[in-house]
XYZ file of C-alpha atoms in Angstrom:
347
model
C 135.460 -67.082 68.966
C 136.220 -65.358 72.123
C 139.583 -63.618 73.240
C 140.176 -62.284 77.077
C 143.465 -60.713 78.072
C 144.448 -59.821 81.820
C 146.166 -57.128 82.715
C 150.334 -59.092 83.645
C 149.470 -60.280 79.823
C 147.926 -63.623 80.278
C 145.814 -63.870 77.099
C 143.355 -67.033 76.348
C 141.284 -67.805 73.493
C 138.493 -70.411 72.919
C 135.950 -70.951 69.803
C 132.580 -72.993 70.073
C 130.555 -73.784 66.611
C 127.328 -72.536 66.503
C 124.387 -72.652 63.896
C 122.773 -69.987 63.042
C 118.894 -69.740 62.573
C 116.059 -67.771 60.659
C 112.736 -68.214 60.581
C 110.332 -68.909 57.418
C 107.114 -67.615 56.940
C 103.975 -67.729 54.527
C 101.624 -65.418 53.621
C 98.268 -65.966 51.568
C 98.775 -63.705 48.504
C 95.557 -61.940 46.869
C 92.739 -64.315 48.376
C 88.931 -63.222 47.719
C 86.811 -62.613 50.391
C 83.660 -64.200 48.363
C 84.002 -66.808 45.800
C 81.268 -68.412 43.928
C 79.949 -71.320 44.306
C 80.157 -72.144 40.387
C 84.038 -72.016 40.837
C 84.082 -75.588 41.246
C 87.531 -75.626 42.596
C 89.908 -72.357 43.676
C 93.501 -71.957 43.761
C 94.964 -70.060 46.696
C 98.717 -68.740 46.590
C 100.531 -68.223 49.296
C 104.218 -67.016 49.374
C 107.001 -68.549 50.632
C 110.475 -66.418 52.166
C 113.039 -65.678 54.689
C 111.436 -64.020 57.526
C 115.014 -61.820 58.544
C 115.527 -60.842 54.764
C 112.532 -61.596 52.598
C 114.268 -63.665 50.287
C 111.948 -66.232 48.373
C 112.388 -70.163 49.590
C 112.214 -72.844 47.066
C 111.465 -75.796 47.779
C 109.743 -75.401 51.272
C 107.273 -77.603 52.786
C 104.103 -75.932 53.422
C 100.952 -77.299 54.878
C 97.386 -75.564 54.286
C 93.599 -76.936 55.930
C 90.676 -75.497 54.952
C 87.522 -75.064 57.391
C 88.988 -76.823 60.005
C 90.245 -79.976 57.134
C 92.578 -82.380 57.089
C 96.149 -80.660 56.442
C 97.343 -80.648 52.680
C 100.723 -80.106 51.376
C 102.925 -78.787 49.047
C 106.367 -77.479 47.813
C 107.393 -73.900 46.955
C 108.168 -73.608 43.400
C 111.199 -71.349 42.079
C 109.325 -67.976 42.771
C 108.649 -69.497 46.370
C 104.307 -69.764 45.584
C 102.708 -72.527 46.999
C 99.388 -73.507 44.733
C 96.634 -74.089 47.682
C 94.158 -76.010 45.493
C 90.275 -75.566 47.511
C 87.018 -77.920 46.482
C 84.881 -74.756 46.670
C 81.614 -76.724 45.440
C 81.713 -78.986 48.365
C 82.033 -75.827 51.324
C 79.000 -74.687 53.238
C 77.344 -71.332 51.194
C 77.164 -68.118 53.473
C 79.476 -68.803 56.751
C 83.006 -67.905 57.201
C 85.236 -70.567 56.067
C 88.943 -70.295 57.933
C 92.105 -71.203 55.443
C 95.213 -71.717 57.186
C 98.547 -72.431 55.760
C 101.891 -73.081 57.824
C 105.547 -73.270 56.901
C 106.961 -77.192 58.124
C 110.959 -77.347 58.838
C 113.225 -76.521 55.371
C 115.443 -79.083 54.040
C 119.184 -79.103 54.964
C 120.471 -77.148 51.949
C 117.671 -74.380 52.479
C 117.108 -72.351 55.425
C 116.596 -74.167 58.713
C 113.011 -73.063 60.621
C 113.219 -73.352 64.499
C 109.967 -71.423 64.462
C 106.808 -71.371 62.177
C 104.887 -68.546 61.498
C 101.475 -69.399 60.155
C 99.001 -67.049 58.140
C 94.959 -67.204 57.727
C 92.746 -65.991 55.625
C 88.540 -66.226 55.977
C 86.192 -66.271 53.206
C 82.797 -66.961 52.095
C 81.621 -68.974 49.602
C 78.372 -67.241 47.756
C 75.940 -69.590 46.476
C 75.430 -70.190 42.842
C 72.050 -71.185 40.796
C 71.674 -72.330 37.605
C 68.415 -73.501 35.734
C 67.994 -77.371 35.217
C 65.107 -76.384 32.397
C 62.946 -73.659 30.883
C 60.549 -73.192 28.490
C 59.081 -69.881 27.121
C 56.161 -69.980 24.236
C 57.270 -68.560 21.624
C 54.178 -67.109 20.275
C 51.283 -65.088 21.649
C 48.212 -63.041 20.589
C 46.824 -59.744 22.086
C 43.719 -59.699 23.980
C 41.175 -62.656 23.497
C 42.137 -63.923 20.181
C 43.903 -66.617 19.345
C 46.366 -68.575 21.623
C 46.483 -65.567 24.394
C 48.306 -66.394 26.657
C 52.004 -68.206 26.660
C 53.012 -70.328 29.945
C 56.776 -69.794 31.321
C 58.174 -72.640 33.390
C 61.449 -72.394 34.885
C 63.361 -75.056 37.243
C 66.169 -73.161 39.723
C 68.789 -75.348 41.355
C 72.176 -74.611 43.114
C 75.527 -75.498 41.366
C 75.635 -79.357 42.892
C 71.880 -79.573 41.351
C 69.739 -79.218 44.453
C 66.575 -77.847 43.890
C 65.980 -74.528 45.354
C 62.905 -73.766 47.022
C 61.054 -69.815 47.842
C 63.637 -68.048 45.078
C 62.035 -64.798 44.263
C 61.221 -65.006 40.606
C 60.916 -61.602 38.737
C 59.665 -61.852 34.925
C 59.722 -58.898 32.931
C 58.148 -58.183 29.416
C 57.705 -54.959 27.765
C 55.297 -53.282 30.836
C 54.747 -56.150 32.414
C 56.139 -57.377 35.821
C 55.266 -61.014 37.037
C 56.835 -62.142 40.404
C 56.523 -65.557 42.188
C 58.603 -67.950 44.365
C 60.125 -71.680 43.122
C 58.376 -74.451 45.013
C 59.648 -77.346 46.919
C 60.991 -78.816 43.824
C 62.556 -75.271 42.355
C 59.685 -74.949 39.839
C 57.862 -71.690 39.224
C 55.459 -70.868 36.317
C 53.763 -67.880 35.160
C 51.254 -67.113 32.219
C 51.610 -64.048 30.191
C 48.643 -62.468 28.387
C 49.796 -59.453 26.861
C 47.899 -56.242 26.762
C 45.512 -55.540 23.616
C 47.337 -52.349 23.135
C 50.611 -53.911 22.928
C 52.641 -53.649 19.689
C 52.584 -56.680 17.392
C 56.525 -57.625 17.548
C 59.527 -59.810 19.305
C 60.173 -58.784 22.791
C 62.849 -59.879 25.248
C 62.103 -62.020 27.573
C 64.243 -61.096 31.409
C 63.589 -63.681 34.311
C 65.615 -62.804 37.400
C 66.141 -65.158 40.068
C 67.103 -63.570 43.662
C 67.877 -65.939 46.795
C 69.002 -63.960 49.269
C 72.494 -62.321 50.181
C 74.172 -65.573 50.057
C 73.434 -66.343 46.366
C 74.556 -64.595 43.357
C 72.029 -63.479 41.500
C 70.841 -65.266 38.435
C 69.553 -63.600 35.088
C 67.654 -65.608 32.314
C 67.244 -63.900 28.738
C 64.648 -65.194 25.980
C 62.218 -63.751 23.181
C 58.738 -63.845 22.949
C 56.707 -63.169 20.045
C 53.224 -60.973 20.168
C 51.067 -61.464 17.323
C 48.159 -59.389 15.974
C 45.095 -60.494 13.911
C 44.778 -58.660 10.339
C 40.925 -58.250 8.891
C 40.817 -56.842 5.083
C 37.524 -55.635 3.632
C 36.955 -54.697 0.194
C 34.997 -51.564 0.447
C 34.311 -50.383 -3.370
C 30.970 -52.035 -2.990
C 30.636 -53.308 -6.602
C 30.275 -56.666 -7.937
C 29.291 -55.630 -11.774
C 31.705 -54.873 -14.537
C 31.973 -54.100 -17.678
C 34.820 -54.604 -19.736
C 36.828 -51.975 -20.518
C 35.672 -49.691 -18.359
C 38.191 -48.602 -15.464
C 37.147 -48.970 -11.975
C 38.810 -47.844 -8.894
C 39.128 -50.822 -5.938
C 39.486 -49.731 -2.766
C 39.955 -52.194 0.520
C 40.533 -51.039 4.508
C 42.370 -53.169 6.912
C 42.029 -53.321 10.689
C 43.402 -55.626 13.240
C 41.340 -57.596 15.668
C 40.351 -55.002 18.311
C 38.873 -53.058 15.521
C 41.774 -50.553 14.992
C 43.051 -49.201 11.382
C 46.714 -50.359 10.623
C 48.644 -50.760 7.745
C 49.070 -53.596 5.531
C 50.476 -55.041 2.460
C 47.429 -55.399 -0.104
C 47.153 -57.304 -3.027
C 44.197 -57.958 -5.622
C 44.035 -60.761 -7.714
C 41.150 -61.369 -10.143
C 40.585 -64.308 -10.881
C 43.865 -65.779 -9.492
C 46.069 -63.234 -11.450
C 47.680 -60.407 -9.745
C 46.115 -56.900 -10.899
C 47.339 -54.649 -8.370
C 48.432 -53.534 -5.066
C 47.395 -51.245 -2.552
C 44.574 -50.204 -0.454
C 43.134 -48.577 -3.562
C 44.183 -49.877 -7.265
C 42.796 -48.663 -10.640
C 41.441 -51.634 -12.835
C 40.249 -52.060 -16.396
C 38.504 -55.800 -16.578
C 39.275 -57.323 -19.596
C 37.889 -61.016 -19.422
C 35.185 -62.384 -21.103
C 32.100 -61.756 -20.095
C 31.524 -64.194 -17.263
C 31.442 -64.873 -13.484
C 34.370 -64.650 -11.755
C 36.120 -64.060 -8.237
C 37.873 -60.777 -7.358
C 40.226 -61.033 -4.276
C 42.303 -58.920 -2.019
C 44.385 -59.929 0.566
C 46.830 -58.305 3.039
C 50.089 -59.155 5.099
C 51.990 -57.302 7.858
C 54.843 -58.904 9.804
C 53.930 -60.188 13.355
C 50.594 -60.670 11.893
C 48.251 -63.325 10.923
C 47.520 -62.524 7.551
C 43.619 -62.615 5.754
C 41.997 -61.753 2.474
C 38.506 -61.323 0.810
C 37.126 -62.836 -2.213
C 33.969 -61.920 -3.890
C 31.984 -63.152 -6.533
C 31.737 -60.701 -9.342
C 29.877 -60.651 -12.778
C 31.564 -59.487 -15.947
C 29.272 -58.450 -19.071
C 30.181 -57.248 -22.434
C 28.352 -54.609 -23.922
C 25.982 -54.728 -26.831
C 25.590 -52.730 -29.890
C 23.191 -52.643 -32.625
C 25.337 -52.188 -35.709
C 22.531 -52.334 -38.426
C 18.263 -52.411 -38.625
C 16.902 -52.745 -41.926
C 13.480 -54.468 -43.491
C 13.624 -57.754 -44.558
C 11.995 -57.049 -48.135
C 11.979 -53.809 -50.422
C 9.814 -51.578 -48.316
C 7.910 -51.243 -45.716
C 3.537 -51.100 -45.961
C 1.814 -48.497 -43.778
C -0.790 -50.522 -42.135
C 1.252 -53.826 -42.423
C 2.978 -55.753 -40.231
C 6.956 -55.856 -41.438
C 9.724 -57.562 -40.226
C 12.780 -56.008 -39.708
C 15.867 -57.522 -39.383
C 18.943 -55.882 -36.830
C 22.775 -57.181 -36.354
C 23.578 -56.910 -32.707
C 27.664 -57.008 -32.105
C 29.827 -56.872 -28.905
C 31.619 -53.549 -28.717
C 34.736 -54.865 -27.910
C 35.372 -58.048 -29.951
C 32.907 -57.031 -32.846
């Protein structure tokens, strides 16, 4: 409306209609700088409002493009967020990648838009690897016995499957560091041969896979067992007995490089169990007779063994009576005499 008056008191009026005008705006709420590549898709928000007052639009047409893409769109919801939905897997890894995202005009009922104001936002999208296989032996012996060495294979490839060639490869077990790089077709294998002075027992298994800057690193965990070799001697150094009579048994152990250790003795004679230990008290009993006396030890992570020996068991004799076979005996004479020999033990 607009009123003039003059000064003899001449007053005029007139009224146009006008419309007034704000401007909306968008802004990219809480984006990453770096997303991985194993997010297969991302959702970006962006917010919605009044540009004078703040106020939250519903219902507001909004556009986004992503690395230069066709534009997408979609509608503010009731809190005035726009869902931005991104195909991450399908984005170059390592460059910048420009999202863009632009308010179109409002609908009648909502707040007219003469103006747009547009917001960006760049990111990068770090490269993930997985591994298509692996295989770690399980089992391994020390030194030069046995199976002694265990092969590790491993097959590295980015999230869409692509092989990945020249990934350093860092395996670690116990002390022992083994580094190569994947070939052309993301394969690298190593062979571990532990130490002989390793301890028989389960160790973790930690293969790290490293890329570069523009891949997240990738950690593998497994277990590998170490074995050691058990050799049991029995070292009373008898193989005559007599029953009844108590003898002491005594055995040493030692694993393959030569080296006392512990383990878990039994003795058996004769396929019954008569003790255990490395040294056991025994008091034969059998009959009189050949037999085998055994020993034979355990320790976990360790290939058991025993020794058996051929033993002889006697009785023992005793001459219970010695007389002459007639009334008396002749000086000068020959004269038979007549004894009664008994076992001690059974008579």
């Amino acid at each position: 409306n607009l009123t003039s008056s003059s000064d003899n008191g001449i007053n005029g009026t007139d009224s146009v209609e006008v419309e007034v005008w704000t401007r909306s705006r968008a802004q990219i709420v809480d984006a990453p700088d770096v997303i991985d590549q194993s997010k297969s898709q991302y959702t970006f928000n962006a917010k919605v409002e009044d540009y004078a007052n703040g106020n939250i639009i519903q219902g507001h047409n909004t556009s986004f493009s992503v690395d230069g893409g066709e534009l997408e769109y979609n509608m503010s919801n009731s809190s005035g967020i726009v869902d931005m939905r991104v195909n991450i897997s399908s984005l170059p890894v390592g460059e910048p990648i420009p999202l863009r995202v632009d308010t179109e005009d409002a609908p009648e009922n909502l707040t007219n838009s003469t103006t747009t104001l547009d917001d960006s936002h760049t990111f990068e999208v770090k490269g993930s690897m997985q591994l298509d296989t692996s295989s770690v032996g399980q089992t391994v012996y020390r030194g030069e016995k046995g199976p002694n060495s265990a092969a590790l294979t491993f097959f590295a490839e980015d999230s869409t499957g692509t092989a990945l060639e020249d990934v350093n490869t860092t395996v670690e077990i116990e002390n022992t560091t083994l580094e190569k790089q994947t070939d052309s077709e993301g394969a690298v294998s190593f062979s571990y041969n532990p130490e002989n002075d390793i301890e028989p027992e389960e160790y973790n298994v930690t293969a790290t896979f490293d890329n570069g800057e523009d891949y997240s690193e990738l950690v593998y965990n497994d277990s590998i067992e170490v074995r050691g070799i058990l050799n049991v001697s029995q070292n009373h150094g008898s193989s005559e007995f007599v029953v009844d009579d108590r003898y002491l048994l005594t055995s040493a152990v030692v694993d393959e490089n030569g080296v006392s250790v512990d383990g878990n003795e039994e003795w058996s004679f004769n396929g019954s169990l008569i003790g255990s230990g490395s040294q056991v008290t025994w008091t034969p009993t059998a009959e009189p007779g050949e037999y085998y006396l055994n020993v034979s030890t355990d320790r976990e992570y360790y290939d058991d063994d025993n020794e058996s020996k051929e033993v002889d068991v006697f009785g023992e004799a005793s001459i219970t009576s010695l007389e002459p076979s007639n009334a008396a005996v002749k000086p000068d004479s020959n004269n038979q005499l007549n004894a009664t020999v008994e076992d001690v033990f059974t008579n």
